[in-house]
Amino acid sequence: MSELDQQYMQEAIEEARAAERAGEVPVGAVLTLDGQVIGRGSNRTLRDTDPTAHAEIVAIRAGARAVGNYRILGATLYVTIEPCAMCAGAVIQARIARLVYGADDPKGGAVRSCFEILNDPRLNHRLEVEAGVMAEEAASLLQSFFASRR
């Protein structure tokens, strides 16, 4: 794990905290390209009344607008929790080169926990994945959020 990975994951954690302050599940994402942040996102499903408004999707949409293309070649997506099946599919469609995430999601993760979508040999895009970056902090945000709701 590089210092740069930690820096961008810290920014994703800040996005997750913003989601929590807004009453959303605290998940955050940051999309980078050539050393620049081109997209940010936090969960917005409740605020937008949109089941697809996960942090990753919000960041990917912003990044696509920033580069003027639905393919974001060479980009790295930082996200606080392992992406779900929908978000893993969006990563593939956007042709993101690298995914860095914090905590595994044993109930819905689609990178290695429940499913291994990104490793499916039938897909025509491969990317580098780094898991566990600042995982304890990312997991703690989710645990405290859900504990407060019980």
Tab-separated table of N, CA and C in Angstrom, residues 54-120:
chain	number	residue	atom	x	y	z
A	54	HIS	N	-25.074	4.536	-5.474
A	54	HIS	CA	-24.003	4.116	-4.571
A	54	HIS	C	-22.810	5.040	-4.774
A	55	ALA	N	-21.952	5.110	-3.783
A	55	ALA	CA	-20.789	6.003	-3.839
A	55	ALA	C	-19.957	5.778	-5.100
A	56	GLU	N	-19.741	4.513	-5.451
A	56	GLU	CA	-18.924	4.195	-6.620
A	56	GLU	C	-19.554	4.727	-7.896
A	57	ILE	N	-20.851	4.543	-8.034
A	57	ILE	CA	-21.568	4.992	-9.240
A	57	ILE	C	-21.523	6.516	-9.335
A	58	VAL	N	-21.732	7.189	-8.205
A	58	VAL	CA	-21.695	8.653	-8.187
A	58	VAL	C	-20.312	9.145	-8.633
A	59	ALA	N	-19.253	8.517	-8.110
A	59	ALA	CA	-17.889	8.921	-8.476
A	59	ALA	C	-17.578	8.609	-9.940
A	60	ILE	N	-18.008	7.451	-10.413
A	60	ILE	CA	-17.766	7.077	-11.811
A	60	ILE	C	-18.508	8.014	-12.750
A	61	ARG	N	-19.744	8.362	-12.428
A	61	ARG	CA	-20.491	9.308	-13.275
A	61	ARG	C	-19.776	10.645	-13.353
A	62	ALA	N	-19.296	11.130	-12.201
A	62	ALA	CA	-18.577	12.415	-12.184
A	62	ALA	C	-17.292	12.315	-13.000
A	63	GLY	N	-16.587	11.209	-12.866
A	63	GLY	CA	-15.347	11.015	-13.621
A	63	GLY	C	-15.584	10.949	-15.119
A	64	ALA	N	-16.632	10.263	-15.524
A	64	ALA	CA	-16.962	10.169	-16.949
A	64	ALA	C	-17.278	11.552	-17.522
A	65	ARG	N	-18.013	12.342	-16.756
A	65	ARG	CA	-18.293	13.715	-17.209
A	65	ARG	C	-17.000	14.524	-17.307
A	66	ALA	N	-16.105	14.342	-16.328
A	66	ALA	CA	-14.853	15.109	-16.307
A	66	ALA	C	-13.974	14.807	-17.513
A	67	VAL	N	-13.930	13.540	-17.933
A	67	VAL	CA	-13.084	13.184	-19.081
A	67	VAL	C	-13.846	13.231	-20.400
A	68	GLY	N	-15.162	13.369	-20.336
A	68	GLY	CA	-15.958	13.439	-21.554
A	68	GLY	C	-16.083	12.116	-22.275
A	69	ASN	N	-16.044	11.015	-21.502
A	69	ASN	CA	-16.125	9.691	-22.110
A	69	ASN	C	-16.630	8.705	-21.065
A	70	TYR	N	-17.418	7.731	-21.502
A	70	TYR	CA	-17.896	6.718	-20.564
A	70	TYR	C	-16.822	5.695	-20.238
A	71	ARG	N	-15.747	5.668	-20.984
A	71	ARG	CA	-14.583	4.838	-20.691
A	71	ARG	C	-13.554	5.722	-19.986
A	72	ILE	N	-13.132	5.303	-18.809
A	72	ILE	CA	-12.210	6.116	-18.018
A	72	ILE	C	-10.898	5.338	-17.901
A	73	LEU	N	-10.251	5.166	-19.034
A	73	LEU	CA	-9.047	4.349	-19.128
A	73	LEU	C	-7.938	4.895	-18.241
A	74	GLY	N	-7.284	3.997	-17.508
A	74	GLY	CA	-6.166	4.379	-16.657
A	74	GLY	C	-6.552	4.886	-15.284
A	75	ALA	N	-7.840	4.943	-14.985
A	75	ALA	CA	-8.301	5.493	-13.708
A	75	ALA	C	-8.183	4.476	-12.574
A	76	THR	N	-8.104	5.007	-11.355
A	76	THR	CA	-8.129	4.204	-10.132
A	76	THR	C	-9.321	4.649	-9.293
A	77	LEU	N	-10.105	3.675	-8.854
A	77	LEU	CA	-11.250	3.940	-7.986
A	77	LEU	C	-10.906	3.491	-6.578
A	78	TYR	N	-11.039	4.415	-5.634
A	78	TYR	CA	-10.853	4.133	-4.210
A	78	TYR	C	-12.229	4.122	-3.573
A	79	VAL	N	-12.533	3.065	-2.845
A	79	VAL	CA	-13.845	2.971	-2.198
A	79	VAL	C	-13.673	2.324	-0.827
A	80	THR	N	-14.474	2.767	0.126
A	80	THR	CA	-14.285	2.339	1.508
A	80	THR	C	-14.691	0.896	1.769
A	81	ILE	N	-15.571	0.345	0.958
A	81	ILE	CA	-16.009	-1.040	1.145
A	81	ILE	C	-16.008	-1.759	-0.197
A	82	GLU	N	-15.866	-3.048	-0.137
A	82	GLU	CA	-15.876	-3.884	-1.339
A	82	GLU	C	-17.144	-3.614	-2.158
A	83	PRO	N	-16.994	-3.330	-3.430
A	83	PRO	CA	-18.158	-3.031	-4.270
A	83	PRO	C	-19.141	-4.203	-4.386
A	84	CYS	N	-20.405	-3.841	-4.537
A	84	CYS	CA	-21.476	-4.815	-4.772
A	84	CYS	C	-21.442	-5.231	-6.252
A	85	ALA	N	-22.344	-6.113	-6.630
A	85	ALA	CA	-22.392	-6.606	-8.013
A	85	ALA	C	-22.654	-5.467	-9.008
A	86	MET	N	-23.560	-4.565	-8.672
A	86	MET	CA	-23.863	-3.457	-9.572
A	86	MET	C	-22.632	-2.577	-9.776
A	87	CYS	N	-21.959	-2.246	-8.688
A	87	CYS	CA	-20.801	-1.360	-8.775
A	87	CYS	C	-19.615	-2.046	-9.441
A	88	ALA	N	-19.442	-3.331	-9.195
A	88	ALA	CA	-18.385	-4.079	-9.879
A	88	ALA	C	-18.644	-4.066	-11.381
A	89	GLY	N	-19.895	-4.212	-11.780
A	89	GLY	CA	-20.244	-4.139	-13.196
A	89	GLY	C	-19.943	-2.773	-13.780
A	90	ALA	N	-20.204	-1.714	-13.025
A	90	ALA	CA	-19.914	-0.363	-13.503
A	90	ALA	C	-18.412	-0.150	-13.663
A	91	VAL	N	-17.620	-0.714	-12.768
A	91	VAL	CA	-16.163	-0.630	-12.871
A	91	VAL	C	-15.697	-1.274	-14.179
A	92	ILE	N	-16.276	-2.422	-14.500
A	92	ILE	CA	-15.941	-3.105	-15.753
A	92	ILE	C	-16.358	-2.249	-16.946
A	93	GLN	N	-17.591	-1.759	-16.940
A	93	GLN	CA	-18.096	-0.971	-18.074
A	93	GLN	C	-17.285	0.297	-18.306
A	94	ALA	N	-16.803	0.918	-17.215
A	94	ALA	CA	-16.021	2.147	-17.330
A	94	ALA	C	-14.562	1.871	-17.687
A	95	ARG	N	-14.182	0.596	-17.689
A	95	ARG	CA	-12.812	0.187	-18.006
A	95	ARG	C	-11.791	0.797	-17.042
A	96	ILE	N	-12.180	0.864	-15.779
A	96	ILE	CA	-11.277	1.366	-14.742
A	96	ILE	C	-10.100	0.399	-14.619
A	97	ALA	N	-8.906	0.939	-14.489
A	97	ALA	CA	-7.687	0.121	-14.492
A	97	ALA	C	-7.376	-0.496	-13.134
A	98	ARG	N	-7.782	0.190	-12.067
A	98	ARG	CA	-7.381	-0.262	-10.731
A	98	ARG	C	-8.472	0.061	-9.727
A	99	LEU	N	-8.742	-0.900	-8.859
A	99	LEU	CA	-9.702	-0.732	-7.773
A	99	LEU	C	-8.962	-0.921	-6.464
A	100	VAL	N	-9.105	0.047	-5.564
A	100	VAL	CA	-8.533	-0.039	-4.223
A	100	VAL	C	-9.692	0.120	-3.250
A	101	TYR	N	-9.884	-0.877	-2.390
A	101	TYR	CA	-10.974	-0.740	-1.422
A	101	TYR	C	-10.521	-1.091	-0.015
A	102	GLY	N	-11.326	-0.638	0.935
A	102	GLY	CA	-11.013	-0.834	2.342
A	102	GLY	C	-11.488	-2.171	2.869
A	103	ALA	N	-12.684	-2.178	3.427
A	103	ALA	CA	-13.210	-3.361	4.110
A	103	ALA	C	-13.917	-4.309	3.153
A	104	ASP	N	-13.764	-5.607	3.431
A	104	ASP	CA	-14.545	-6.610	2.708
A	104	ASP	C	-16.007	-6.486	3.124
A	105	ASP	N	-16.913	-6.915	2.248
A	105	ASP	CA	-18.342	-6.916	2.542
A	105	ASP	C	-18.858	-8.348	2.453
A	106	PRO	N	-18.887	-9.044	3.593
A	106	PRO	CA	-19.287	-10.456	3.574
A	106	PRO	C	-20.749	-10.689	3.187
A	107	LYS	N	-21.568	-9.638	3.202
A	107	LYS	CA	-22.990	-9.802	2.872
A	107	LYS	C	-23.332	-9.416	1.441
A	108	GLY	N	-22.403	-8.778	0.726
A	108	GLY	CA	-22.761	-8.366	-0.622
A	108	GLY	C	-21.584	-8.035	-1.518
A	109	GLY	N	-20.374	-8.250	-1.032
A	109	GLY	CA	-19.193	-7.918	-1.824
A	109	GLY	C	-19.081	-8.772	-3.075
A	110	ALA	N	-18.782	-8.123	-4.181
A	110	ALA	CA	-18.744	-8.836	-5.459
A	110	ALA	C	-17.344	-8.881	-6.069
A	111	VAL	N	-16.327	-8.633	-5.236
A	111	VAL	CA	-14.950	-8.730	-5.708
A	111	VAL	C	-14.324	-10.036	-5.230
A	112	ARG	N	-14.584	-10.378	-3.944
A	112	ARG	CA	-14.052	-11.639	-3.435
A	112	ARG	C	-14.868	-12.260	-2.313
A	113	SER	N	-15.742	-11.513	-1.659
A	113	SER	CA	-16.448	-12.034	-0.489
A	113	SER	C	-17.617	-12.945	-0.833
A	114	CYS	N	-18.582	-12.429	-1.576
A	114	CYS	CA	-19.752	-13.229	-1.990
A	114	CYS	C	-19.615	-13.722	-3.424
A	115	PHE	N	-19.120	-12.843	-4.273
A	115	PHE	CA	-18.949	-13.137	-5.689
A	115	PHE	C	-17.551	-12.699	-6.104
A	116	GLU	N	-17.108	-13.153	-7.257
A	116	GLU	CA	-15.819	-12.728	-7.799
A	116	GLU	C	-16.032	-12.252	-9.239
A	117	ILE	N	-16.881	-11.253	-9.365
A	117	ILE	CA	-17.260	-10.755	-10.683
A	117	ILE	C	-16.053	-10.273	-11.486
A	118	LEU	N	-15.148	-9.552	-10.845
A	118	LEU	CA	-14.025	-8.968	-11.581
A	118	LEU	C	-13.050	-10.017	-12.099
A	119	ASN	N	-13.115	-11.220	-11.562
A	119	ASN	CA	-12.224	-12.298	-12.002
A	119	ASN	C	-12.876	-13.243	-13.005
A	120	ASP	N	-14.098	-12.981	-13.388
A	120	ASP	CA	-14.798	-13.894	-14.287
A	120	ASP	C	-14.101	-13.898	-15.646
